[in-house]
Coordinates of C-alpha atoms and ligand atoms in Angstrom, one line a residue:
M13 CA 173.9 182.3 61.0
Y14 CA 170.5 183.4 62.5
M15 CA 167.6 181.7 64.2
N16 CA 165.0 180.4 61.7
N17 CA 161.8 182.4 61.8
F18 CA 159.0 180.7 63.7
E19 CA 155.4 180.9 64.9
F20 CA 154.4 179.2 68.1
Y21 CA 150.9 178.3 69.3
N22 CA 150.2 175.8 72.0
P23 CA 146.8 175.9 73.7
V24 CA 147.0 172.9 75.9
R25 CA 146.1 173.3 79.6
I26 CA 148.4 171.2 81.8
I27 CA 147.1 170.0 85.1
F28 CA 150.0 168.5 86.9
G29 CA 150.5 166.6 90.1
R30 CA 149.3 164.1 92.6
G31 CA 145.6 163.8 92.9
S32 CA 144.8 165.9 89.8
I33 CA 142.5 163.3 88.1
A34 CA 139.8 164.7 90.4
R35 CA 140.0 167.9 88.4
L36 CA 138.7 166.2 85.3
S37 CA 135.1 167.3 85.7
S38 CA 136.0 170.9 86.0
Q39 CA 137.3 170.8 82.4
I40 CA 134.4 169.2 80.6
P41 CA 131.2 171.1 79.9
A42 CA 128.2 169.9 82.0
S43 CA 125.8 167.5 80.3
S44 CA 128.4 166.4 77.7
K45 CA 128.1 162.9 76.5
V46 CA 131.7 161.6 77.0
L47 CA 133.5 158.8 75.2
M48 CA 136.1 157.4 77.7
V49 CA 138.9 155.7 75.6
Y50 CA 141.4 153.4 77.1
G51 CA 143.7 150.5 76.3
G52 CA 144.2 146.9 77.4
G53 CA 143.4 147.3 81.1
S54 CA 146.4 148.8 82.9
I55 CA 144.1 151.5 84.2
K56 CA 142.0 148.9 86.0
K57 CA 145.0 147.6 87.9
N58 CA 146.5 150.9 89.1
G59 CA 143.5 152.7 90.4
V60 CA 143.3 155.2 87.5
Y61 CA 140.0 153.8 86.2
E62 CA 138.2 154.3 89.5
Q63 CA 139.5 157.8 89.8
V64 CA 138.4 158.7 86.3
K65 CA 134.9 157.1 86.8
D66 CA 134.5 158.9 90.0
A67 CA 135.5 162.3 88.5
L68 CA 133.0 161.7 85.6
K69 CA 130.1 160.4 87.7
D70 CA 127.9 163.3 86.7
Y71 CA 128.3 162.7 83.0
E72 CA 126.9 160.2 80.6
V73 CA 129.9 158.1 79.9
I74 CA 130.4 155.5 77.1
E75 CA 133.5 153.4 77.6
F76 CA 135.6 152.3 74.7
S77 CA 138.5 150.0 75.6
G78 CA 141.0 147.8 73.7
I79 CA 143.2 150.4 72.0
E80 CA 146.4 148.6 71.3
P81 CA 150.0 149.9 71.6
N82 CA 150.7 151.3 68.1
P83 CA 147.0 152.0 67.8
K84 CA 145.1 150.5 64.9
Y85 CA 143.0 152.3 62.4
E86 CA 140.6 149.3 62.4
T87 CA 139.9 149.7 66.1
C88 CA 139.6 153.4 65.9
M89 CA 137.0 153.0 63.2
D90 CA 134.8 151.1 65.6
A91 CA 135.0 154.0 68.0
I92 CA 134.3 156.5 65.2
A93 CA 131.1 154.6 64.5
I94 CA 130.0 155.0 68.1
C95 CA 130.8 158.7 68.2
R96 CA 128.7 159.2 65.1
D97 CA 125.8 157.0 66.2
Q98 CA 125.7 158.3 69.7
Q99 CA 126.6 161.9 69.1
V100 CA 129.5 162.0 71.5
D101 CA 130.4 165.6 72.6
Y102 CA 133.7 165.0 74.3
I103 CA 136.5 162.4 74.3
V104 CA 138.6 161.6 77.3
S105 CA 141.7 159.5 76.7
V106 CA 143.0 157.6 79.7
G107 CA 146.3 155.8 79.1
G108 CA 149.6 156.2 77.2
G109 CA 150.5 157.8 73.9
S110 CA 148.7 155.1 71.9
V111 CA 145.4 155.7 73.6
L112 CA 145.8 159.5 73.1
D113 CA 146.9 159.2 69.5
A114 CA 143.9 156.9 68.8
S115 CA 141.6 159.5 70.5
K116 CA 143.0 162.2 68.3
F117 CA 142.2 160.1 65.3
I118 CA 138.7 159.2 66.6
A119 CA 138.1 162.9 67.3
A120 CA 139.0 164.0 63.8
G121 CA 137.8 160.9 62.0
S122 CA 134.3 161.3 63.5
K123 CA 133.9 164.7 61.9
Y124 CA 135.6 163.9 58.6
A125 CA 133.3 164.5 55.7
G126 CA 135.2 162.4 53.1
D127 CA 134.7 158.7 52.6
D128 CA 137.5 157.3 54.8
P129 CA 139.3 159.0 57.7
W130 CA 142.4 157.1 56.7
D131 CA 142.8 160.0 54.2
L132 CA 144.0 162.1 57.2
P133 CA 147.3 160.2 57.6
A134 CA 147.5 158.7 54.2
K135 CA 146.7 161.7 52.0
G136 CA 147.3 164.5 54.4
A137 CA 143.6 165.5 54.2
E138 CA 142.8 168.6 56.2
V139 CA 141.2 168.3 59.6
K140 CA 138.3 170.8 59.4
D141 CA 136.7 169.8 62.6
A142 CA 137.1 167.4 65.6
I143 CA 135.3 166.4 68.7
P144 CA 137.0 168.2 71.7
L145 CA 139.3 165.9 73.7
G146 CA 141.2 165.9 76.9
C147 CA 143.5 163.3 78.5
V148 CA 144.7 161.6 81.6
M149 CA 148.3 160.6 80.6
T150 CA 149.7 157.5 82.3
L151 CA 152.9 157.0 80.3
P152 CA 155.4 159.8 79.9
A153 CA 157.0 159.3 76.5
T154 CA 155.4 160.7 73.4
G155 CA 154.6 164.3 74.3
S156 CA 151.2 163.7 72.7
E157 CA 149.6 165.3 75.8
M158 CA 150.9 168.7 74.6
N159 CA 151.1 168.4 70.8
A160 CA 148.9 168.2 67.8
G161 CA 150.2 165.0 66.3
A162 CA 149.3 161.3 66.3
V163 CA 150.6 158.1 64.7
I164 CA 148.1 155.5 63.5
S165 CA 148.8 152.0 62.2
R166 CA 146.9 150.1 59.6
V167 CA 147.1 146.3 59.8
S168 CA 145.9 145.4 56.3
T169 CA 148.7 147.4 54.7
S170 CA 151.5 147.2 57.4
E171 CA 151.6 151.0 57.4
K172 CA 152.2 153.4 60.3
L173 CA 151.5 157.0 59.4
Y174 CA 151.4 160.4 61.1
F175 CA 148.8 163.1 61.0
G176 CA 148.6 166.4 62.8
S177 CA 146.2 169.4 63.2
D178 CA 145.7 172.2 65.6
K179 CA 142.1 170.8 65.9
V180 CA 143.4 167.8 67.8
Y181 CA 145.4 169.5 70.5
P182 CA 144.0 168.2 73.8
R183 CA 142.0 170.9 75.5
F184 CA 143.6 169.7 78.8
S185 CA 146.0 167.1 79.9
I186 CA 146.1 165.7 83.4
L187 CA 149.5 164.5 84.4
D188 CA 149.7 162.7 87.7
P189 CA 153.2 161.2 88.1
S190 CA 152.0 158.7 90.7
T191 CA 150.0 157.0 87.9
T192 CA 153.3 156.0 86.4
F193 CA 154.5 153.9 89.4
S194 CA 152.8 150.9 87.9
L195 CA 154.7 151.0 84.6
P196 CA 156.5 147.8 83.8
P197 CA 160.3 148.3 83.4
R198 CA 160.0 147.9 79.7
Q199 CA 157.6 150.8 79.4
T200 CA 159.6 153.0 81.7
A201 CA 162.6 152.4 79.5
N202 CA 160.6 153.0 76.4
G203 CA 159.5 156.3 77.8
I204 CA 162.9 157.6 78.8
V205 CA 164.5 156.6 75.4
D206 CA 161.6 158.1 73.4
V207 CA 161.9 161.4 75.2
F208 CA 165.7 161.4 74.9
V209 CA 165.5 160.8 71.1
H210 CA 162.8 163.5 70.7
V211 CA 165.4 165.9 72.1
L212 CA 168.1 164.5 69.8
E213 CA 166.0 164.8 66.7
Q214 CA 165.7 168.6 67.4
Y215 CA 169.2 169.1 68.8
A216 CA 171.8 166.8 67.3
T217 CA 171.8 168.4 63.9
F218 CA 173.9 171.3 62.7
P219 CA 174.4 174.4 64.8
G220 CA 171.9 177.2 64.5
Q221 CA 171.8 180.4 66.4
A222 CA 169.7 179.2 69.2
P223 CA 171.6 179.0 72.5
L224 CA 168.4 179.0 74.6
Q225 CA 166.8 176.1 72.7
D226 CA 170.1 174.3 73.0
R227 CA 170.3 174.7 76.7
F228 CA 166.6 173.7 77.2
A229 CA 167.4 170.6 75.2
E230 CA 170.5 169.8 77.3
S231 CA 168.6 170.4 80.5
I232 CA 166.0 167.8 79.5
M233 CA 168.7 165.3 78.7
L234 CA 170.6 165.9 82.0
T235 CA 167.3 165.7 84.0
L236 CA 166.4 162.4 82.3
V237 CA 169.7 160.8 83.0
E238 CA 169.5 161.7 86.7
A239 CA 165.8 160.7 87.0
A240 CA 166.4 157.4 85.2
A241 CA 169.0 156.4 87.8
K242 CA 166.7 157.2 90.7
I243 CA 163.8 155.3 89.1
A244 CA 166.0 152.2 88.6
E245 CA 166.6 152.3 92.4
N246 CA 163.1 153.1 93.4
P247 CA 160.3 152.9 90.9
E248 CA 158.0 154.8 93.3
D249 CA 160.3 157.8 93.6
Y250 CA 157.6 160.5 93.0
D251 CA 160.0 163.3 92.3
A252 CA 162.0 161.3 89.7
R253 CA 158.7 160.2 88.0
A254 CA 157.5 163.8 88.0
D255 CA 160.8 164.9 86.4
V256 CA 160.4 162.3 83.6
M257 CA 156.8 163.2 83.0
W258 CA 157.6 166.9 82.7
C259 CA 160.6 166.2 80.5
A260 CA 158.4 164.1 78.2
T261 CA 155.9 167.0 77.8
Q262 CA 158.7 169.6 77.2
A263 CA 160.6 167.5 74.7
L264 CA 157.8 167.4 72.2
N265 CA 155.5 170.3 72.7
G266 CA 157.2 172.4 70.1
N267 CA 159.3 174.5 72.4
I268 CA 162.8 173.1 72.0
G269 CA 162.4 172.8 68.2
L270 CA 161.6 176.5 67.6
G271 CA 163.8 178.1 65.0
V272 CA 166.3 175.2 64.8
P273 CA 167.1 172.6 62.1
Q274 CA 165.4 169.2 62.8
D275 CA 166.2 165.7 61.8
W276 CA 163.4 163.1 62.5
S277 CA 164.9 160.5 60.2
T278 CA 165.3 158.1 63.2
H279 CA 161.6 158.4 63.9
N280 CA 160.6 158.0 60.2
I281 CA 162.7 154.9 59.7
G282 CA 161.6 153.6 63.2
H283 CA 157.9 153.8 62.2
E284 CA 158.7 151.4 59.3
L285 CA 160.4 148.9 61.6
T286 CA 157.4 148.9 63.9
A287 CA 155.0 148.6 60.9
F288 CA 156.9 145.6 59.5
Y289 CA 158.2 143.9 62.6
G290 CA 156.1 145.1 65.5
L291 CA 159.0 146.5 67.6
D292 CA 158.0 149.0 70.3
H293 CA 158.4 152.6 69.1
A294 CA 161.3 153.4 71.5
Q295 CA 163.0 150.1 70.7
T296 CA 163.3 151.2 67.1
L297 CA 164.8 154.5 68.2
A298 CA 167.5 152.9 70.4
V299 CA 168.6 150.7 67.5
L300 CA 168.5 153.4 64.8
W301 CA 169.7 156.6 66.3
P302 CA 173.3 155.6 66.8
G303 CA 173.4 154.5 63.2
V304 CA 171.9 157.7 61.8
A305 CA 174.3 159.7 64.0
R306 CA 177.3 157.7 62.9
F307 CA 176.4 158.1 59.2
N308 CA 176.1 161.9 59.7
L309 CA 178.9 162.3 62.1
T310 CA 180.6 165.0 60.1
N311 CA 177.4 167.0 59.7
K312 CA 176.5 166.6 63.3
Q313 CA 180.0 167.0 64.7
E314 CA 179.7 170.4 66.3
K315 CA 176.4 169.7 68.1
L316 CA 177.5 166.2 69.2
A317 CA 180.7 167.7 70.5
Q318 CA 178.7 170.3 72.4
M319 CA 176.4 167.6 73.8
G320 CA 179.4 165.4 74.7
R321 CA 180.9 168.1 76.8
R322 CA 177.7 169.6 78.3
V323 CA 175.7 166.4 78.9
W324 CA 178.2 163.6 79.2
G325 CA 181.2 165.6 80.6
L326 CA 183.6 164.4 77.9
S327 CA 186.7 166.2 76.9
G328 CA 189.0 166.2 73.8
S329 CA 188.9 167.5 70.3
D330 CA 185.5 168.1 68.6
E331 CA 186.1 165.0 66.5
Q332 CA 186.9 162.8 69.5
V333 CA 184.1 164.1 71.7
A334 CA 181.5 163.8 68.9
D335 CA 182.4 160.2 68.3
A336 CA 182.5 159.3 72.0
C337 CA 179.1 161.1 72.5
I338 CA 177.4 158.6 70.2
D339 CA 178.9 155.7 72.1
R340 CA 178.0 157.3 75.4
T341 CA 174.4 157.8 74.3
E342 CA 174.1 154.2 73.1
E343 CA 175.5 153.1 76.5
F344 CA 172.8 155.2 78.2
F345 CA 170.1 153.4 76.2
A346 CA 171.6 150.1 77.3
Q347 CA 171.8 151.3 80.9
V348 CA 168.1 152.0 81.0
G349 CA 167.5 148.4 79.7
M350 CA 167.1 148.9 76.0
A351 CA 168.7 146.7 73.3
T352 CA 170.4 148.7 70.6
K353 CA 170.8 146.1 67.9
L354 CA 168.2 144.4 65.6
S355 CA 169.5 140.9 66.5
A356 CA 168.0 141.4 69.9
Y357 CA 164.5 141.3 68.2
Q358 CA 165.3 138.5 65.8
V359 CA 164.9 140.9 62.9
D360 CA 167.0 140.1 59.8
A361 CA 168.7 143.4 59.1
V362 CA 169.4 142.7 55.4
E363 CA 165.7 141.9 54.8
A364 CA 164.5 144.9 56.8
G365 CA 166.9 147.2 55.0
A366 CA 165.7 146.1 51.6
K367 CA 162.0 146.3 52.6
I368 CA 162.3 149.8 54.0
R369 CA 164.4 151.0 51.1
E370 CA 161.7 149.9 48.7
R371 CA 159.0 151.5 50.7
F372 CA 160.7 154.9 50.9
T373 CA 161.5 154.7 47.2
Q374 CA 157.8 153.9 46.4
R375 CA 156.6 156.8 48.5
G376 CA 159.2 159.1 47.0
V377 CA 160.9 159.8 50.4
M378 CA 164.2 160.4 48.8
A379 CA 166.0 162.9 51.1
Q380 CA 165.6 162.6 54.9
G381 CA 167.5 164.2 57.7
E382 CA 168.4 167.8 58.4
R383 CA 170.7 167.8 55.4
G384 CA 168.4 165.8 53.2
N385 CA 171.2 163.3 52.6
L386 CA 169.5 160.1 53.7
T387 CA 168.4 158.5 50.4
P388 CA 166.6 155.2 50.5
E389 CA 169.9 153.4 49.7
I390 CA 171.6 155.1 52.7
V391 CA 168.7 154.2 55.0
E392 CA 169.2 150.6 53.9
Q393 CA 172.9 150.8 54.7
I394 CA 172.2 152.3 58.2
I395 CA 169.7 149.5 59.0
V396 CA 172.0 146.7 57.8
A397 CA 174.8 148.2 60.0
R398 CA 172.5 147.8 63.0
A399 CA 172.2 144.0 62.7
Ligands
LIG411 O1 147.0 149.4 77.0 P1 147.2 149.5 78.5 O2 146.6 148.3 79.2 O3 146.8 150.8 79.1 O4 148.8 149.3 78.7 C1 149.8 150.1 78.2 C2 150.5 149.5 77.0 O5 150.5 148.1 77.0 C3 150.9 150.2 79.2 N1 150.7 151.3 80.1 C4 150.4 152.6 79.9 N2 150.4 153.3 81.1 C5 150.7 152.4 82.1 C6 150.8 151.1 81.5 N3 151.1 150.0 82.2 C7 151.1 150.2 83.5 N4 151.0 151.4 84.2 C8 150.8 152.5 83.5 N5 150.7 153.7 84.1 O6 152.1 150.5 78.4 C9 151.9 149.9 77.1 C10 152.4 150.9 76.0 O7 151.6 152.0 75.9 P2 151.6 153.0 74.7 O8 150.6 154.0 74.9 O9 151.6 152.2 73.4 O10 153.1 153.6 74.8 P3 153.6 155.0 74.4 O11 153.0 156.1 75.3 O12 155.1 154.9 74.4 O13 153.0 155.3 73.0 C11 153.6 154.8 71.8 C12 152.8 155.3 70.6 O14 152.9 156.7 70.4 C13 153.5 157.0 69.1 C14 154.3 155.8 68.9 O15 154.7 155.7 67.5 C15 153.4 154.7 69.3 O16 152.5 154.4 68.4 N6 154.1 158.3 69.2 C16 153.4 159.4 69.2 C17 153.9 160.7 69.2 C18 153.0 161.9 69.2 N7 151.7 161.7 69.2 O17 153.5 163.0 69.3 C19 155.3 160.9 69.0 C20 156.2 159.7 69.3 O18 157.4 159.9 68.6 C21 155.6 158.4 68.9 O19 155.7 158.2 67.5
LIG412 ZN1 159.1 159.2 69.6

């Protein structure tokens, strides 16, 4: 057993802490024409909009609002038209993961030489160039602030697809934990669960020779559990909000996944649940992960037993602890306020299972998970079992 070979590159400058939005202007070349991208208006209620406008007062700023959660290709295309017409030099994303993912797509799509930027996620077309972008992140969850990926939804075809490129790494990400005080409980819970499952996708697999990555992953889970309890008591606990924010970044900036086997089947299946039924991203994860883990209990036993002992303080044989670790993790999702069954969202599990089986079969996605043992038929069974 040895650590898998890896190469690591991450150029994102992180500017962290209270008051750091004022640093925005120091990051953007003078006389740039800036497209400020944001969502449905949360930034106008929590003071972030004013802070950003103030920091950008010396630039020519075009505002583009209305990016939806699970950002839509159709909306991004309107922004791409503006970038092309107005020759935008820099994009600043202000909001959660959806606004940032949309901004990445707008940045790459604006420079795409082919007919339709949808080729980037749909055909894996290469990103040859992108408008530089930076962000003010207001929702710790996706890790998009320090990674090169984005997930875009297309309404007309009920698709939700990933694309990634080094060209869309944010040049900088401003993380001010106090911007997250205004998160509604549902979004706080979404964030905590998304981060936790990012860790699980890269940790709860089969053992590799990577004790440092394992302990990084465990420390993120432990920190999240502590912080979640503090935030439940006091949503304006700055330290706890800061912990969650930094955990989110660390969970998906590449670091904990270096040289280790990875799963990602929960995410892939979850994107289909969102595409067909509109569940929030993290809601799909809380429903699916326990099912995926239970199906692969034997394959994941050693890591789940390690996690059960080190994160949840369980004791017993590997078999017992691994089993109890899945239950304890599902309980944690419930504790932070997240449903873990499809019935909570009025989704017919049998119908969902059949639709998603068909879709993976059509796309030729025949072997998911770290062992490649999740066929479309198994995926269907997992979904049906989460009714
Ligand atoms: O649109 P506004 O009005 O800004 O409101 C948002 C939105 O309604 C609100 N919100 C954000 N910050 C707030 C706030 N409300 C009050 N106070 C604040 N400080 O929260 C709602 C949800 O926002 P959204 O950006 O959709 O959430 P999240 O950050 O969880 O992003 C989810 C998207 O990211 C993708 C998901 O699939 C989903 O499309 N992911 C991206 C990844 C990546 N790029 O690496 C990885 C993830 O696994 C994930 O797939
Ligand atoms: Zn996620």
